[in-house]
Coordinates of C-alpha atoms in Angstrom, one line a residue:
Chain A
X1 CA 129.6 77.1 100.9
X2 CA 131.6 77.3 97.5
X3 CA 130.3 80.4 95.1
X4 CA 131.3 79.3 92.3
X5 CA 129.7 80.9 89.3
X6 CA 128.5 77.8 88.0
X7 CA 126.3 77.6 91.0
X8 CA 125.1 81.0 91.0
X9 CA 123.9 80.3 86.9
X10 CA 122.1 77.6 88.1
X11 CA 120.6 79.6 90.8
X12 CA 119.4 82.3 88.4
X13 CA 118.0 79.6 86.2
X14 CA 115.5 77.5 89.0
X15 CA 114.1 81.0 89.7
X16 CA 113.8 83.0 86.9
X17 CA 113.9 81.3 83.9
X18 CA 113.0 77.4 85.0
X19 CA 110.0 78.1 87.7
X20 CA 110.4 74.1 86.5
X21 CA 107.6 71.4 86.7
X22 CA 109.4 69.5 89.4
X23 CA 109.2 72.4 91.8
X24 CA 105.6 73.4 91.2
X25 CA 104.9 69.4 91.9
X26 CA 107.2 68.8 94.8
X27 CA 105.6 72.5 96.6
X28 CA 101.7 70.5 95.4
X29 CA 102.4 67.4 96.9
X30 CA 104.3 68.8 100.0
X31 CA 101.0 71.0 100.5
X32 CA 98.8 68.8 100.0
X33 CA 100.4 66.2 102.5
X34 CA 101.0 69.4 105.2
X35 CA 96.9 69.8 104.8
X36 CA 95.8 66.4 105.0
X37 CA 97.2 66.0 108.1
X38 CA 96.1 68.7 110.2
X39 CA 92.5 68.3 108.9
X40 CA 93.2 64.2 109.5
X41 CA 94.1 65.2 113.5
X42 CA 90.9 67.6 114.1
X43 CA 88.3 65.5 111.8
X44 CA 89.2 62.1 113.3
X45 CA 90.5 63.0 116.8
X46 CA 93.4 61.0 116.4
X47 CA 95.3 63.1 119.3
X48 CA 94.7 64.8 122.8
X49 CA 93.3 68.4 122.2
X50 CA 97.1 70.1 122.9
X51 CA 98.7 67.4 120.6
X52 CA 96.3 68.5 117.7
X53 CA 96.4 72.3 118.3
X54 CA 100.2 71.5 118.1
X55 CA 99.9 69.9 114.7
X56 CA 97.7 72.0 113.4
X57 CA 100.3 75.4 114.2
X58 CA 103.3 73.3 113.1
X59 CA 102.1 72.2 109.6
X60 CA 100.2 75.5 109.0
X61 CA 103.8 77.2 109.7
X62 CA 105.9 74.6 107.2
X63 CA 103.4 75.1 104.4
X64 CA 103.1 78.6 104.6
X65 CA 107.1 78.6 104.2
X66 CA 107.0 75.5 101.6
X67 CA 104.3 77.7 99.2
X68 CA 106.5 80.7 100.2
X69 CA 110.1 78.8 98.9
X70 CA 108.1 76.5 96.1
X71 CA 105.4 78.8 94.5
X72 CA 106.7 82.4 95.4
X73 CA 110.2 81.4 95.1
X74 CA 111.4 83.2 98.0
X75 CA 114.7 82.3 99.2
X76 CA 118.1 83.8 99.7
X77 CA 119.6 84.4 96.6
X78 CA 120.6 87.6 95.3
X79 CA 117.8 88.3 93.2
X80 CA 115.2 87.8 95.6
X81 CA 116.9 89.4 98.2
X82 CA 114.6 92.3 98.3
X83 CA 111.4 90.3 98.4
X84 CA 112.7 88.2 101.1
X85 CA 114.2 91.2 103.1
X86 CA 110.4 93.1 102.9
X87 CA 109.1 89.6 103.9
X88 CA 111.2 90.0 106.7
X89 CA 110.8 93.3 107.7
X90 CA 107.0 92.6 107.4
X91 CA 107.3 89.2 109.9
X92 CA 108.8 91.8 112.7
X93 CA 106.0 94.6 111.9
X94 CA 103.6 91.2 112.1
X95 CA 104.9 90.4 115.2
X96 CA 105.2 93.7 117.0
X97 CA 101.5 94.4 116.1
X98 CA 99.8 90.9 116.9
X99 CA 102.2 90.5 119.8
X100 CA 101.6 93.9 121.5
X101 CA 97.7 93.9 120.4
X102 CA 97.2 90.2 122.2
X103 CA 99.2 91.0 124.8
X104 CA 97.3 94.5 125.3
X105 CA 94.0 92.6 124.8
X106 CA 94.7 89.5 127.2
X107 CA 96.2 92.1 130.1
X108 CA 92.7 94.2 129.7
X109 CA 90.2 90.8 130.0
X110 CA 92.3 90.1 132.9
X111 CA 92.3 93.8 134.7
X112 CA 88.6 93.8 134.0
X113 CA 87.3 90.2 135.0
X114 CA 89.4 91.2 138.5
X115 CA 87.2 94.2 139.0
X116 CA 84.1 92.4 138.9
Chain B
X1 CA 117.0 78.2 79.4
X2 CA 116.5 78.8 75.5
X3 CA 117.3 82.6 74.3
X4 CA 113.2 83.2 73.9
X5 CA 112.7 82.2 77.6
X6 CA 115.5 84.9 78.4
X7 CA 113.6 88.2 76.3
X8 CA 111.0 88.6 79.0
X9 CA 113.3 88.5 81.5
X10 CA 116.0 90.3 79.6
X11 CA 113.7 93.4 79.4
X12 CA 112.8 93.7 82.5
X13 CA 114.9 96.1 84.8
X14 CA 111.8 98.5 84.3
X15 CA 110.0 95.4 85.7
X16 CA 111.8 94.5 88.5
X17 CA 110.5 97.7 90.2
X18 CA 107.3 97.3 89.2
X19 CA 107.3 93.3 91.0
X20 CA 108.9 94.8 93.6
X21 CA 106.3 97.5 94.0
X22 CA 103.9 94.8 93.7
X23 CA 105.4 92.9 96.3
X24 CA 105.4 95.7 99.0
X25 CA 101.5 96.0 98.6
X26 CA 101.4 92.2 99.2
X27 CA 103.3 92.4 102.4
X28 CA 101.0 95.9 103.2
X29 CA 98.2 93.2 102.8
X30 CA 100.2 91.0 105.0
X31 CA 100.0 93.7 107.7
X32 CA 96.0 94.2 107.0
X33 CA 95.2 90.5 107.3
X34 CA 97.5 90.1 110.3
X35 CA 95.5 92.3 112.6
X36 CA 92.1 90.8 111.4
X37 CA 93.2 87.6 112.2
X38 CA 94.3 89.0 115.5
X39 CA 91.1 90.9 116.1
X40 CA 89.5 87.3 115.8
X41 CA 91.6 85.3 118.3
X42 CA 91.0 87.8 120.7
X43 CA 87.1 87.9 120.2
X44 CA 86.3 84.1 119.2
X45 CA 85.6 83.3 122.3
X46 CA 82.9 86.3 122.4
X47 CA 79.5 84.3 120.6
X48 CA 77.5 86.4 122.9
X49 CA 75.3 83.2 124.3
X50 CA 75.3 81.8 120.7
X51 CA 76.7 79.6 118.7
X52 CA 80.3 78.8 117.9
X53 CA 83.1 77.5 115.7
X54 CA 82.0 73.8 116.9
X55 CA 78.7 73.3 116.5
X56 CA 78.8 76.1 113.3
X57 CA 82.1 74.8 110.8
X58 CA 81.7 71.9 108.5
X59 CA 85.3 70.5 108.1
X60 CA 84.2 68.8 105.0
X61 CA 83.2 72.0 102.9
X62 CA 86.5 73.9 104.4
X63 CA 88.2 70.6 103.4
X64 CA 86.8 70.9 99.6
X65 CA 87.5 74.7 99.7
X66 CA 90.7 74.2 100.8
X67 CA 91.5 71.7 97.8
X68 CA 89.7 74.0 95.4
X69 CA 92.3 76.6 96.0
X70 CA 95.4 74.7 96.5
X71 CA 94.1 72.9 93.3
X72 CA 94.0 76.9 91.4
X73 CA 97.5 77.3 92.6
X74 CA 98.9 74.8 91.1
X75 CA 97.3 74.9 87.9
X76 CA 98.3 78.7 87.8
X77 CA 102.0 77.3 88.4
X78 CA 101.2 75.1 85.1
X79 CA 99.9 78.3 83.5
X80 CA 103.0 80.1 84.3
X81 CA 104.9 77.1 82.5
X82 CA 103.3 77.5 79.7
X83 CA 104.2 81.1 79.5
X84 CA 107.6 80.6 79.9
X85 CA 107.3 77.8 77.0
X86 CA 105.4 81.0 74.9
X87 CA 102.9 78.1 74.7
X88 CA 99.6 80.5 74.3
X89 CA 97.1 77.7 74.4
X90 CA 98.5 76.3 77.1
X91 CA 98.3 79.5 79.3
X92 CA 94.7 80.2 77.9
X93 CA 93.8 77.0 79.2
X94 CA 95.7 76.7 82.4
X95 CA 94.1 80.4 83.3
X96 CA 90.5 78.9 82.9
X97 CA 91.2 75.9 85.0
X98 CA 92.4 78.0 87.6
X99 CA 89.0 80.5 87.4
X100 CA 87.2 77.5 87.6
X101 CA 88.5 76.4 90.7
X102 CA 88.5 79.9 92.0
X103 CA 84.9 80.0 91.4
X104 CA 84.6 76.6 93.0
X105 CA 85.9 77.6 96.0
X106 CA 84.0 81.1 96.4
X107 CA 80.6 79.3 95.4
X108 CA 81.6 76.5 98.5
X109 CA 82.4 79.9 100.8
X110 CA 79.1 81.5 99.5
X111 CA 77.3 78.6 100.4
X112 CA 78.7 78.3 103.8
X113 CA 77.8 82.6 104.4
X114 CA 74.6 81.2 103.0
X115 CA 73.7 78.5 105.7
X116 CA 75.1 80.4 108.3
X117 CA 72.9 83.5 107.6
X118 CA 70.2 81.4 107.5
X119 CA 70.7 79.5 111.0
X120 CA 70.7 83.0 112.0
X121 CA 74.4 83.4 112.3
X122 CA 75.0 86.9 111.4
X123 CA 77.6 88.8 111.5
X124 CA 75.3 91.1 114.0
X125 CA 74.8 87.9 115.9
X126 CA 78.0 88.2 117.7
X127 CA 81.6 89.4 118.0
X128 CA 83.1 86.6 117.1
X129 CA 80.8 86.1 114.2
X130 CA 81.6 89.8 113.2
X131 CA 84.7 89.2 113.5
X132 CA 84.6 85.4 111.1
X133 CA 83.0 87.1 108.1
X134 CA 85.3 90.3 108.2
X135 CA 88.3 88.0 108.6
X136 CA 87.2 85.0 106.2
X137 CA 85.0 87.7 103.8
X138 CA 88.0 89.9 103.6
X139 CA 90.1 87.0 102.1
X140 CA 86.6 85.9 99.9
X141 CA 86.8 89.5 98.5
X142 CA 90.9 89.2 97.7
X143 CA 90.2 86.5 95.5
X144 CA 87.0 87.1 93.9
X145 CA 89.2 90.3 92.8
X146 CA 91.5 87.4 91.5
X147 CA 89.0 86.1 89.6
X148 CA 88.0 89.4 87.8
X149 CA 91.9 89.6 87.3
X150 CA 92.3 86.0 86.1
X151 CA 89.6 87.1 83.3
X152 CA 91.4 90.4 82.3
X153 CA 94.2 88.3 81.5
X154 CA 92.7 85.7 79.5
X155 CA 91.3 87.9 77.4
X156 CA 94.6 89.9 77.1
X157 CA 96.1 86.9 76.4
X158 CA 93.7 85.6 73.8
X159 CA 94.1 89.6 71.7
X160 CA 97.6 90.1 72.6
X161 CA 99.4 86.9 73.1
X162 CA 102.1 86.4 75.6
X163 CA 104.1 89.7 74.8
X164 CA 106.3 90.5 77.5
X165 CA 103.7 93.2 79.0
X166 CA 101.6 90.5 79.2
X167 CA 104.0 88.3 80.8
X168 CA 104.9 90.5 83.0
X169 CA 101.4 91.1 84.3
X170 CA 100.8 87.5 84.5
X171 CA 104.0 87.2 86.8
X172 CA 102.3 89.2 89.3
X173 CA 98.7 88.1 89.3
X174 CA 100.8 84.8 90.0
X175 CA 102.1 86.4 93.3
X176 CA 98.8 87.5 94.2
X177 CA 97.1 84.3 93.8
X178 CA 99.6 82.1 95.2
X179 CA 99.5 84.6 98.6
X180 CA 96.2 84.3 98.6
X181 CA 96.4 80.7 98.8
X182 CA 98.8 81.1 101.8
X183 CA 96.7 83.3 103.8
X184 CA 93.9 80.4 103.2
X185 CA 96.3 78.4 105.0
X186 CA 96.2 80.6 107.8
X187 CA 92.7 80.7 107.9
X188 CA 91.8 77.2 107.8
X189 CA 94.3 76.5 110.7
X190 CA 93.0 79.8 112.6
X191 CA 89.6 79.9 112.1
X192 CA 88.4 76.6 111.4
X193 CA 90.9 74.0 112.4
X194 CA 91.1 75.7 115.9
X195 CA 87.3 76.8 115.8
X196 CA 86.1 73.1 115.6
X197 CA 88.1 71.5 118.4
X198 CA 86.5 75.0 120.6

């Protein structure tokens, strides 16, 4: 992991300066791929039901990071470093409040379908 | 990077709080659209006798929506392009290819509410139909605000040219509509993908 400053120029220039062609293509075409497939698995059946529900949480996690990295140009360079650390933060906020509020909500259906 | 490219940029430590800023209402909206999407798993089950994701979503039309706005994201990353070349026709144009498929996809998610309403799927009709149009209306409303926004800017950019207020403002109406097309992504694989298998 050399930080050389030559490195760190070209860094700078991808993200700020460049937002270049070939990165809005490569993020397209790597969306485009990651959405053809899930919609490929559900609207042609070509897996089991758990197979597909799978697929379809797998590629919707990989393009929401490739749009994130290609498109929002979120990474972990130094100028970004405060967008990515709020994304961050928000992910554990995310996960603290859809964790607890499923976990809360599942717990309840289950107390309640006992008493009846 | 050519000296021009760099004067935006150069004077922007004023705008590097104001993206930031920018950027922590974005993640606030993160939070928002997190607990409707939430609220849904845990009713979609819920139709209340009625019908559900299976025999109500169309794959097709969330197909064309879906390429409608990954379509406007990428033709707003072309936009932004031409900004940085201080190419002003380019970004005019760009901008209106992007409204147009904007407005492609919200006339397709119009159409859908449409149908649905009149199959007598209301939102009253059940929780998890309450529950589909806050969630998926929510995200209708974000970008038909997007739309209104993607105007403003043309019209700036048309009077003003791309000054660097201008730019500026463009940088972040490029965050919001690239997010938006990232919570779509959600939403397709939530709502619909996962509605249609049942």
């Amino acid at each position: 992991m050399s930080h050389s400053p030559a490195h760190e120029e070209h860094h700078e220039d991808t993200r700020l300066g460049g937002l270049n062609l070939k990165t809005y293509i490569t993020g397209f075409v790597l969306s485009l791929i990651l959405t053809v497939i899930p919609f490929g698995a559900v609207g042609f059946e070509w897996f089991g039901m758990g197979t597909t529900l799978i697929i379809v949480a797998v590629t919707a996690v990989v393009q929401i990071l490739v749009q994130m990295y290609f498109f929002l140009h979120l990474d972990f360079s130094p100028e970004s470093a405060w967008n990515t650390g709020s994304a961050l933060f928000s992910l554990l906020i995310l996960a603290v409040l859809v964790g607890g509020t499923l976990w809360l909500f599942y717990s309840l259906e289950m107390r309640t379908m006992m008493g009846m | 990077m050519s000296h021009g490219a760099n004067t935006v940029h150069g004077a922007s430590r004023p705008d590097t709080i104001v993206n930031f800023g920018f950027w922590v209402y974005l993640m606030s909206d993160v939070i928002l659209f997190s607990m409707l999407f939430t609220m849904f798993v845990v009713v979609s089950d819920n139709t209340f006798g009625g019908p559900g994701g299976e025999e109500l979503f169309k794959l097709r039309d969330v197909f064309f929506e879906t390429m409608a706005l990954l379509f406007s994201s990428i033709t707003f990353g072309f936009a932004m392009l031409s900004m940085h070349a201080k190419h002003k026709g380019g970004v005019l144009l760009w901008l209106l290819v992007t409204f147009i498929f904007g407005v492609l996809f919200i006339t397709l998610e119009l159409h859908e509410f449409y149908e649905l309403v009149h199959e007598g799927a209301t939102p009253q009709a059940s929780a998890f139909l309450s529950a589909f149009f806050t969630l998926v209306g929510t995200h209708g409303t974000h970008v038909s605000f997007g739309l209104l926004w993607i105007l403003v800017m043309v019209g700036q950019v048309a009077l003003k040219g791309v000054t660097p207020p201008v730019a500026s403002r463009l940088f972040r109406l490029a965050l919001f509509w690239h997010f938006l097309d990232i919570v779509w992504i959600a939403v397709f694989s939530t709502v619909y993908l996962s509605g249609v298998m049942g």
